[in-house]
Amino acid sequence: MKFKNIIQNLGANLLITILGLVGSIILARWLGPNQRGIFAAIIFAPTILQYFVNFGLSSATVYFTALPNSNKNAIWSSLVLIGFIQSIVGFLLGWFIVELYLQKYLVGSIHLGHLYLFTVPFGLFGMYATYMLQGSSHFKVTNSLKCIVPIGYCIGIIWLKFQQNLSIENLVYVQLITQFSYLITAVFFLYKILLTHFLFKIDYNFIRQILTYSVKIWFGDISQLVNSRIDQFLIGVFLSSRELGIYTIAISVAGFTGIFANAVKTIMLPSVIGRESLQEKINETIKFFKKYWIFSIFLHIIFALSLPTLIPIVFGNAYSESIIICQILIIGNLFINAKTVLSGGILGMGFPEILSYVEAIGMIISISLSILLIRIHGLIGISIAISLASSCQFLGLVILTNKKGIPYKRMFYTSRNKLNEDFKWLKNSIQII
């Protein structure tokens, strides 16, 4: 496991998470709840649309770029054509959705919502360029690109405040500028590092291949989106706004445990794809997962035990109720984060449909248990429901991967000598950094 790359990616993910949290806190304090809600409504539809029109091409881009001897120019040419069509579809859908969704808000909100739709093509093309660089293992550049929008956004908010020009309209312009800057920078580095010419040559056979792969992932992506939003939606329907606030803090804090898993997956995916035979891919997946799993257990336990001290200090005693909820969610996160890492190996082996099955199962369990338990036990009930659904997703993925040739024993069993070797590896890796 390339620990130095993982730490660098972990640092980038942590920076992005912190900047997102800082930006959210600043806007909540400086705009007030009403205007903050209007701004959230304006950006909601275009942001969600990227999940739908993306069609699973994010993971597909990494996969095909990471393949040995892949034609990078052909990949980019195909993505430009697909992205152009996706942008048109996104604009048409977004235009009518914004009209319906924002009609009850202030005059001018619909215009700003339409304007914000430009972030759809900016985000799509910038994302494709970034994922091509990630698939080629240019992680330093990839991490830097991912930081452009959150850094630019925070700077823009602070600058507008000091200029006494902080408004919803100006925030939309800041987002457009930062997203466009991200696009230009990502494409610049793509051509500088990977591409050899500016000519576009469309390979329709390759387009068929990449779409065949991506469609297997797309339903899973949509299911994952439902899984990540159903709890807060149901709390808003059945419980009070105060309870929603308590839960929001709990799930935000618990979400920090996923940073390490995403960092490992980012490094793991190209490494697995780069192996030639299926058995080599399986061995690489087991190597990454086993080391992650061992240290992940310790990390989640330590983090959960620190919450009775951490939450009151950071958020105040008013949020003390979120401690037990957060601890329950962390139990589920132990398994959902392990699923995230294992999914990197599954994608690298070329079995994306497995993830869609698992996400669909998780969606059904999550919705069913959440509706049942929230009525009986409130926040505790829905926290248990989400954790059980997360555990079932991981269990389902382990069972399906076993059928693909990854034995349970090799994934989870380790000898004492091997465990000591892993601890020595961790110590040496940190010293190298």
Short mmCIF file of C-alpha atoms in Angstrom, two decimals:
data_model
loop_
_atom_site.label_atom_id
_atom_site.label_comp_id
_atom_site.label_asym_id
_atom_site.label_seq_id
_atom_site.Cartn_x
_atom_site.Cartn_y
_atom_site.Cartn_z
CA MET A 1 0.00 0.00 0.00
CA LYS A 2 1.47 3.35 -1.05
CA PHE A 3 1.08 4.97 2.34
CA LYS A 4 2.64 8.30 1.37
CA ASN A 5 0.12 8.78 -1.46
CA ILE A 6 -2.70 7.80 0.88
CA ILE A 7 -1.60 10.37 3.48
CA GLN A 8 -1.36 13.07 0.81
CA ASN A 9 -4.81 12.22 -0.50
CA LEU A 10 -6.12 12.03 3.06
CA GLY A 11 -4.77 15.53 3.69
CA ALA A 12 -6.49 16.87 0.57
CA ASN A 13 -9.81 15.25 1.53
CA LEU A 14 -9.50 16.59 5.06
CA LEU A 15 -8.79 20.10 3.74
CA ILE A 16 -11.81 19.93 1.43
CA THR A 17 -14.04 18.73 4.29
CA ILE A 18 -12.82 21.45 6.65
CA LEU A 19 -13.20 24.20 4.03
CA GLY A 20 -16.72 22.99 3.26
CA LEU A 21 -17.58 23.10 6.95
CA VAL A 22 -16.04 26.57 7.36
CA GLY A 23 -17.94 27.89 4.33
CA SER A 24 -21.20 26.45 5.65
CA ILE A 25 -20.69 28.00 9.11
CA ILE A 26 -19.78 31.40 7.65
CA LEU A 27 -22.84 31.50 5.39
CA ALA A 28 -25.15 30.37 8.20
CA ARG A 29 -23.90 33.18 10.43
CA TRP A 30 -23.62 35.96 7.86
CA LEU A 31 -26.68 35.30 5.68
CA GLY A 32 -29.13 34.17 8.33
CA PRO A 33 -31.44 31.15 8.07
CA ASN A 34 -33.84 32.61 5.50
CA GLN A 35 -31.32 33.70 2.86
CA ARG A 36 -29.13 30.67 3.55
CA GLY A 37 -32.14 28.47 2.80
CA ILE A 38 -32.90 30.30 -0.44
CA PHE A 39 -29.29 29.93 -1.60
CA ALA A 40 -29.38 26.21 -0.76
CA ALA A 41 -32.57 25.86 -2.82
CA ILE A 42 -31.00 27.67 -5.79
CA ILE A 43 -27.98 25.37 -5.96
CA PHE A 44 -29.87 22.17 -5.09
CA ALA A 45 -31.22 21.14 -8.51
CA PRO A 46 -28.04 21.75 -10.57
CA THR A 47 -25.94 19.94 -7.97
CA ILE A 48 -28.20 16.87 -7.91
CA LEU A 49 -28.44 16.87 -11.71
CA GLN A 50 -24.74 16.10 -11.99
CA TYR A 51 -25.42 12.73 -10.34
CA PHE A 52 -28.12 11.91 -12.87
CA VAL A 53 -26.58 13.10 -16.15
CA ASN A 54 -23.11 11.84 -15.17
CA PHE A 55 -24.34 8.32 -15.91
CA GLY A 56 -21.60 6.65 -13.86
CA LEU A 57 -18.79 8.00 -16.04
CA SER A 58 -16.63 9.16 -13.12
CA SER A 59 -15.57 5.64 -12.15
CA ALA A 60 -15.56 4.53 -15.79
CA THR A 61 -13.10 7.31 -16.65
CA VAL A 62 -10.69 6.20 -13.91
CA TYR A 63 -11.04 2.56 -14.95
CA PHE A 64 -10.35 2.99 -18.68
CA THR A 65 -7.59 5.55 -18.16
CA ALA A 66 -5.79 3.25 -15.72
CA LEU A 67 -5.80 0.31 -18.13
CA PRO A 68 -2.32 -0.52 -19.51
CA ASN A 69 -1.64 1.11 -22.92
CA SER A 70 -4.93 3.02 -22.87
CA ASN A 71 -5.40 5.66 -25.57
CA LYS A 72 -5.77 8.85 -23.53
CA ASN A 73 -6.60 11.04 -26.53
CA ALA A 74 -9.41 8.71 -27.60
CA ILE A 75 -10.78 8.65 -24.05
CA TRP A 76 -10.83 12.45 -23.80
CA SER A 77 -12.39 12.88 -27.26
CA SER A 78 -15.16 10.46 -26.31
CA LEU A 79 -15.75 12.19 -22.97
CA VAL A 80 -15.99 15.59 -24.68
CA LEU A 81 -18.73 14.30 -26.99
CA ILE A 82 -20.60 12.54 -24.18
CA GLY A 83 -20.17 15.54 -21.86
CA PHE A 84 -21.60 17.87 -24.50
CA ILE A 85 -24.73 15.72 -24.78
CA GLN A 86 -24.98 15.41 -20.99
CA SER A 87 -24.73 19.19 -20.63
CA ILE A 88 -27.62 19.74 -23.04
CA VAL A 89 -29.75 17.17 -21.20
CA GLY A 90 -28.78 18.73 -17.87
CA PHE A 91 -29.75 22.21 -19.06
CA LEU A 92 -33.12 21.11 -20.44
CA LEU A 93 -34.04 19.11 -17.34
CA GLY A 94 -32.63 21.73 -15.00
CA TRP A 95 -34.47 24.60 -16.67
CA PHE A 96 -37.90 23.08 -15.96
CA ILE A 97 -36.96 21.71 -12.53
CA VAL A 98 -35.71 25.14 -11.44
CA GLU A 99 -38.92 26.75 -12.72
CA LEU A 100 -41.04 24.41 -10.58
CA TYR A 101 -38.79 24.18 -7.53
CA LEU A 102 -38.06 27.89 -7.05
CA GLN A 103 -41.40 29.47 -7.94
CA LYS A 104 -42.35 29.98 -4.26
CA TYR A 105 -39.14 31.86 -3.45
CA LEU A 106 -38.13 35.50 -3.94
CA VAL A 107 -38.35 37.19 -7.32
CA GLY A 108 -35.06 36.59 -9.12
CA SER A 109 -34.44 33.17 -7.58
CA ILE A 110 -35.48 31.39 -10.77
CA HIS A 111 -33.10 33.54 -12.83
CA LEU A 112 -30.23 32.71 -10.48
CA GLY A 113 -31.18 29.03 -10.57
CA HIS A 114 -31.03 29.07 -14.36
CA LEU A 115 -27.69 30.87 -14.22
CA TYR A 116 -26.31 28.28 -11.80
CA LEU A 117 -27.03 25.55 -14.37
CA PHE A 118 -23.75 26.53 -16.06
CA THR A 119 -22.00 24.70 -13.23
CA VAL A 120 -23.28 21.44 -14.73
CA PRO A 121 -21.01 21.51 -17.84
CA PHE A 122 -18.20 23.18 -15.86
CA GLY A 123 -18.35 20.42 -13.28
CA LEU A 124 -18.71 17.56 -15.76
CA PHE A 125 -15.75 18.47 -17.99
CA GLY A 126 -13.56 19.46 -15.06
CA MET A 127 -14.41 16.20 -13.33
CA TYR A 128 -13.61 14.08 -16.40
CA ALA A 129 -10.21 15.77 -16.79
CA THR A 130 -9.48 15.26 -13.09
CA TYR A 131 -10.47 11.59 -13.12
CA MET A 132 -8.29 10.94 -16.16
CA LEU A 133 -5.35 12.33 -14.19
CA GLN A 134 -6.35 10.22 -11.19
CA GLY A 135 -6.56 7.10 -13.35
CA SER A 136 -3.00 7.81 -14.50
CA SER A 137 -1.90 8.03 -10.82
CA HIS A 138 -1.07 11.76 -10.88
CA PHE A 139 -2.38 12.13 -7.34
CA LYS A 140 -0.63 15.37 -6.38
CA VAL A 141 -2.21 17.18 -9.33
CA THR A 142 -5.57 15.52 -8.69
CA ASN A 143 -5.58 16.53 -5.02
CA SER A 144 -4.65 20.10 -5.91
CA LEU A 145 -7.45 20.32 -8.48
CA LYS A 146 -10.04 19.09 -5.98
CA CYS A 147 -9.09 21.93 -3.63
CA ILE A 148 -9.68 24.74 -6.17
CA VAL A 149 -13.44 25.10 -5.68
CA PRO A 150 -13.57 24.94 -1.84
CA ILE A 151 -10.58 27.27 -1.45
CA GLY A 152 -11.86 29.74 -4.05
CA TYR A 153 -15.35 29.62 -2.57
CA CYS A 154 -14.17 30.39 0.98
CA ILE A 155 -11.96 33.23 -0.25
CA GLY A 156 -14.83 34.61 -2.32
CA ILE A 157 -17.25 34.56 0.62
CA ILE A 158 -14.82 36.35 2.92
CA TRP A 159 -13.92 38.91 0.24
CA LEU A 160 -17.61 39.68 -0.44
CA LYS A 161 -18.22 40.14 3.29
CA PHE A 162 -15.40 42.63 3.69
CA GLN A 163 -16.55 44.46 0.55
CA GLN A 164 -20.08 44.64 2.03
CA ASN A 165 -21.39 42.85 -1.08
CA LEU A 166 -22.38 39.48 0.37
CA SER A 167 -25.63 38.52 -1.35
CA ILE A 168 -27.20 35.45 -2.91
CA GLU A 169 -26.62 36.78 -6.42
CA ASN A 170 -22.92 37.43 -5.78
CA LEU A 171 -22.53 33.99 -4.20
CA VAL A 172 -23.86 32.44 -7.40
CA TYR A 173 -21.27 34.41 -9.40
CA VAL A 174 -18.51 33.27 -7.02
CA GLN A 175 -19.53 29.65 -7.58
CA LEU A 176 -19.57 30.13 -11.35
CA ILE A 177 -16.10 31.72 -11.31
CA THR A 178 -14.59 29.02 -9.09
CA GLN A 179 -16.18 26.18 -11.10
CA PHE A 180 -14.96 27.70 -14.38
CA SER A 181 -11.47 28.18 -12.91
CA TYR A 182 -11.51 24.52 -11.89
CA LEU A 183 -12.48 23.47 -15.42
CA ILE A 184 -9.76 25.54 -17.13
CA THR A 185 -7.06 24.41 -14.70
CA ALA A 186 -8.03 20.73 -14.94
CA VAL A 187 -8.03 20.76 -18.75
CA PHE A 188 -4.70 22.63 -18.79
CA PHE A 189 -2.98 19.98 -16.67
CA LEU A 190 -4.67 17.19 -18.64
CA TYR A 191 -3.11 18.44 -21.88
CA LYS A 192 0.20 19.24 -20.22
CA ILE A 193 0.62 15.80 -18.61
CA LEU A 194 -1.38 13.21 -20.58
CA LEU A 195 -2.56 14.34 -24.00
CA THR A 196 -0.31 14.63 -27.03
CA HIS A 197 -2.43 16.71 -29.43
CA PHE A 198 -5.55 18.88 -29.63
CA LEU A 199 -7.26 16.91 -32.41
CA PHE A 200 -10.52 15.14 -31.61
CA LYS A 201 -11.05 11.70 -33.09
CA ILE A 202 -14.23 9.97 -31.99
CA ASP A 203 -14.07 6.20 -31.48
CA TYR A 204 -17.69 5.02 -31.36
CA ASN A 205 -16.68 1.49 -30.35
CA PHE A 206 -14.91 2.91 -27.31
CA ILE A 207 -17.93 5.09 -26.49
CA ARG A 208 -20.03 1.93 -26.49
CA GLN A 209 -17.53 0.24 -24.16
CA ILE A 210 -17.32 3.09 -21.65
CA LEU A 211 -21.11 3.56 -21.59
CA THR A 212 -21.65 -0.19 -21.12
CA TYR A 213 -19.33 -0.06 -18.11
CA SER A 214 -20.75 3.16 -16.68
CA VAL A 215 -24.41 2.14 -16.89
CA LYS A 216 -23.63 -0.74 -14.52
CA ILE A 217 -22.46 1.83 -11.96
CA TRP A 218 -25.09 4.51 -12.53
CA PHE A 219 -27.99 2.81 -10.75
CA GLY A 220 -25.69 2.19 -7.80
CA ASP A 221 -24.76 5.88 -7.75
CA ILE A 222 -28.42 6.88 -7.68
CA SER A 223 -29.15 4.33 -4.95
CA GLN A 224 -26.20 5.67 -2.96
CA LEU A 225 -27.62 9.18 -3.31
CA VAL A 226 -30.94 7.97 -1.89
CA ASN A 227 -29.14 6.12 0.92
CA SER A 228 -27.26 9.27 1.91
CA ARG A 229 -30.34 11.52 1.95
CA ILE A 230 -33.27 9.37 3.13
CA ASP A 231 -32.52 9.78 6.85
CA GLN A 232 -32.53 13.58 6.84
CA PHE A 233 -35.59 13.64 4.59
CA LEU A 234 -37.58 11.42 6.97
CA ILE A 235 -36.47 13.39 10.04
CA GLY A 236 -37.71 16.56 8.35
CA VAL A 237 -41.09 14.88 7.73
CA PHE A 238 -41.69 13.06 11.04
CA LEU A 239 -39.63 14.92 13.67
CA SER A 240 -38.98 18.51 14.76
CA SER A 241 -36.46 20.98 13.35
CA ARG A 242 -34.53 20.79 16.64
CA GLU A 243 -34.13 17.03 16.25
CA LEU A 244 -33.02 17.54 12.66
CA GLY A 245 -30.35 19.93 13.93
CA ILE A 246 -29.15 17.37 16.50
CA TYR A 247 -28.97 14.66 13.84
CA THR A 248 -27.20 16.91 11.33
CA ILE A 249 -24.36 17.46 13.80
CA ALA A 250 -24.17 13.73 14.55
CA ILE A 251 -23.99 12.66 10.92
CA SER A 252 -21.51 15.42 10.04
CA VAL A 253 -19.14 14.34 12.82
CA ALA A 254 -19.53 10.65 11.97
CA GLY A 255 -18.78 11.47 8.35
CA PHE A 256 -15.20 12.38 9.23
CA THR A 257 -14.45 8.65 9.56
CA GLY A 258 -14.91 8.26 5.81
CA ILE A 259 -12.00 10.50 4.85
CA PHE A 260 -9.39 7.77 5.33
CA ALA A 261 -11.46 5.19 3.39
CA ASN A 262 -11.87 7.51 0.40
CA ALA A 263 -8.14 8.27 0.44
CA VAL A 264 -7.30 4.54 0.36
CA LYS A 265 -9.80 3.87 -2.44
CA THR A 266 -8.37 6.69 -4.57
CA ILE A 267 -4.89 5.14 -4.44
CA MET A 268 -6.14 1.56 -4.58
CA LEU A 269 -8.26 1.75 -7.75
CA PRO A 270 -5.51 2.56 -10.31
CA SER A 271 -3.18 0.10 -8.57
CA VAL A 272 -5.68 -2.77 -8.94
CA ILE A 273 -6.56 -1.83 -12.53
CA GLY A 274 -2.87 -1.81 -13.44
CA ARG A 275 -2.47 -5.52 -12.63
CA GLU A 276 -2.75 -7.74 -15.71
CA SER A 277 -4.40 -10.96 -14.52
CA LEU A 278 -7.54 -11.34 -12.42
CA GLN A 279 -5.60 -13.19 -9.72
CA GLU A 280 -3.11 -10.31 -9.46
CA LYS A 281 -6.02 -7.88 -9.13
CA ILE A 282 -7.52 -10.05 -6.37
CA ASN A 283 -4.21 -10.20 -4.50
CA GLU A 284 -3.80 -6.42 -4.74
CA THR A 285 -7.36 -5.89 -3.47
CA ILE A 286 -6.79 -8.19 -0.49
CA LYS A 287 -3.50 -6.47 0.36
CA PHE A 288 -5.09 -3.02 0.46
CA PHE A 289 -8.28 -4.10 2.22
CA LYS A 290 -6.67 -6.21 4.94
CA LYS A 291 -4.31 -3.42 6.02
CA TYR A 292 -7.14 -0.86 5.92
CA TRP A 293 -9.52 -3.10 7.90
CA ILE A 294 -7.09 -3.70 10.77
CA PHE A 295 -6.33 -0.03 11.36
CA SER A 296 -9.89 1.09 10.60
CA ILE A 297 -11.25 -0.83 13.59
CA PHE A 298 -8.87 0.98 15.94
CA LEU A 299 -9.60 4.38 14.36
CA HIS A 300 -13.39 4.02 14.65
CA ILE A 301 -13.22 2.82 18.28
CA ILE A 302 -10.91 5.66 19.34
CA PHE A 303 -13.03 8.26 17.53
CA ALA A 304 -16.28 6.95 19.06
CA LEU A 305 -14.82 7.01 22.58
CA SER A 306 -13.64 10.61 22.11
CA LEU A 307 -17.11 11.95 21.25
CA PRO A 308 -18.35 12.63 24.84
CA THR A 309 -15.48 15.10 25.14
CA LEU A 310 -15.24 16.29 21.54
CA ILE A 311 -18.84 17.25 20.72
CA PRO A 312 -19.56 19.48 23.78
CA ILE A 313 -16.24 21.32 23.32
CA VAL A 314 -16.67 21.95 19.58
CA PHE A 315 -20.45 22.40 19.30
CA GLY A 316 -21.56 23.16 22.87
CA ASN A 317 -23.62 21.35 25.48
CA ALA A 318 -26.78 21.96 23.48
CA TYR A 319 -25.69 19.16 21.15
CA SER A 320 -24.90 16.59 23.84
CA GLU A 321 -27.86 14.48 22.67
CA SER A 322 -26.02 13.88 19.40
CA ILE A 323 -23.23 11.91 21.14
CA ILE A 324 -25.04 8.56 21.37
CA ILE A 325 -26.55 9.05 17.91
CA CYS A 326 -23.13 9.73 16.45
CA GLN A 327 -21.66 6.67 18.16
CA ILE A 328 -24.39 4.47 16.65
CA LEU A 329 -23.73 5.96 13.22
CA ILE A 330 -19.99 5.31 13.59
CA ILE A 331 -20.72 1.59 14.03
CA GLY A 332 -22.46 1.68 10.66
CA ASN A 333 -19.66 3.80 9.20
CA LEU A 334 -17.11 1.14 10.15
CA PHE A 335 -18.83 -1.15 7.64
CA ILE A 336 -19.81 1.43 5.02
CA ASN A 337 -16.24 2.75 4.92
CA ALA A 338 -14.93 -0.81 4.56
CA LYS A 339 -17.39 -1.19 1.69
CA THR A 340 -15.95 1.97 0.12
CA VAL A 341 -12.43 0.52 0.17
CA LEU A 342 -13.49 -2.92 -1.06
CA SER A 343 -15.47 -1.29 -3.87
CA GLY A 344 -12.19 0.11 -5.21
CA GLY A 345 -11.00 -3.45 -5.78
CA ILE A 346 -14.33 -4.50 -7.31
CA LEU A 347 -14.21 -1.62 -9.79
CA GLY A 348 -10.57 -2.38 -10.56
CA MET A 349 -11.43 -6.01 -11.33
CA GLY A 350 -14.14 -4.85 -13.75
CA PHE A 351 -17.29 -5.91 -11.84
CA PRO A 352 -19.14 -2.58 -11.29
CA GLU A 353 -22.57 -4.22 -11.43
CA ILE A 354 -21.89 -5.80 -8.02
CA LEU A 355 -21.86 -2.35 -6.42
CA SER A 356 -25.20 -1.49 -8.00
CA TYR A 357 -26.75 -4.66 -6.53
CA VAL A 358 -25.36 -3.84 -3.09
CA GLU A 359 -26.54 -0.21 -3.20
CA ALA A 360 -30.01 -1.32 -4.29
CA ILE A 361 -30.20 -3.78 -1.39
CA GLY A 362 -29.02 -1.07 0.98
CA MET A 363 -31.62 1.37 -0.35
CA ILE A 364 -34.48 -1.07 0.25
CA ILE A 365 -33.30 -1.95 3.77
CA SER A 366 -32.55 1.68 4.63
CA ILE A 367 -35.96 2.98 3.57
CA SER A 368 -37.89 0.11 5.20
CA LEU A 369 -36.08 0.16 8.56
CA SER A 370 -35.95 3.97 8.72
CA ILE A 371 -39.70 4.38 8.23
CA LEU A 372 -40.38 1.65 10.82
CA LEU A 373 -37.90 2.66 13.54
CA ILE A 374 -38.20 6.45 13.32
CA ARG A 375 -41.85 6.19 14.36
CA ILE A 376 -40.97 4.03 17.37
CA HIS A 377 -37.62 5.33 18.64
CA GLY A 378 -37.12 8.69 16.90
CA LEU A 379 -33.50 9.69 16.28
CA ILE A 380 -32.10 6.60 17.98
CA GLY A 381 -34.31 4.44 15.79
CA ILE A 382 -33.27 5.99 12.50
CA SER A 383 -29.61 5.89 13.56
CA ILE A 384 -29.93 2.15 14.21
CA ALA A 385 -31.71 1.72 10.87
CA ILE A 386 -28.94 3.47 8.94
CA SER A 387 -26.22 1.50 10.73
CA LEU A 388 -27.98 -1.82 10.09
CA ALA A 389 -28.45 -0.94 6.42
CA SER A 390 -24.75 -0.04 6.16
CA SER A 391 -23.76 -3.34 7.77
CA CYS A 392 -25.99 -5.27 5.37
CA GLN A 393 -24.44 -3.51 2.38
CA PHE A 394 -20.95 -4.53 3.47
CA LEU A 395 -22.05 -8.09 4.22
CA GLY A 396 -23.69 -8.34 0.79
CA LEU A 397 -20.55 -7.03 -0.91
CA VAL A 398 -18.36 -9.54 0.94
CA ILE A 399 -20.64 -12.42 -0.12
CA LEU A 400 -20.66 -11.31 -3.76
CA THR A 401 -16.89 -10.75 -3.85
CA ASN A 402 -16.41 -14.25 -2.45
CA LYS A 403 -18.23 -15.57 -5.50
CA LYS A 404 -15.78 -13.61 -7.67
CA GLY A 405 -12.78 -15.34 -6.11
CA ILE A 406 -11.93 -13.36 -2.95
CA PRO A 407 -12.17 -15.80 0.01
CA TYR A 408 -13.47 -14.57 3.36
CA LYS A 409 -10.47 -15.98 5.19
CA ARG A 410 -7.91 -14.09 3.12
CA MET A 411 -9.77 -10.82 3.64
CA PHE A 412 -10.22 -10.93 7.41
CA TYR A 413 -7.83 -13.45 8.92
CA THR A 414 -4.29 -12.44 9.79
CA SER A 415 -1.64 -14.09 11.94
CA ARG A 416 0.07 -12.39 14.86
CA ASN A 417 3.34 -12.24 12.91
CA LYS A 418 1.59 -10.64 9.96
CA LEU A 419 -0.10 -8.14 12.26
CA ASN A 420 3.29 -7.19 13.73
CA GLU A 421 4.64 -6.75 10.19
CA ASP A 422 1.74 -4.43 9.36
CA PHE A 423 2.41 -2.29 12.43
CA LYS A 424 6.11 -2.09 11.47
CA TRP A 425 5.07 -1.14 7.93
CA LEU A 426 2.86 1.64 9.29
CA LYS A 427 5.65 2.95 11.52
CA ASN A 428 8.20 2.93 8.68
CA SER A 429 5.75 4.58 6.28
CA ILE A 430 5.12 7.43 8.71
CA GLN A 431 8.87 7.90 9.20
CA ILE A 432 9.36 8.12 5.41
CA ILE A 433 6.70 10.82 5.21
#
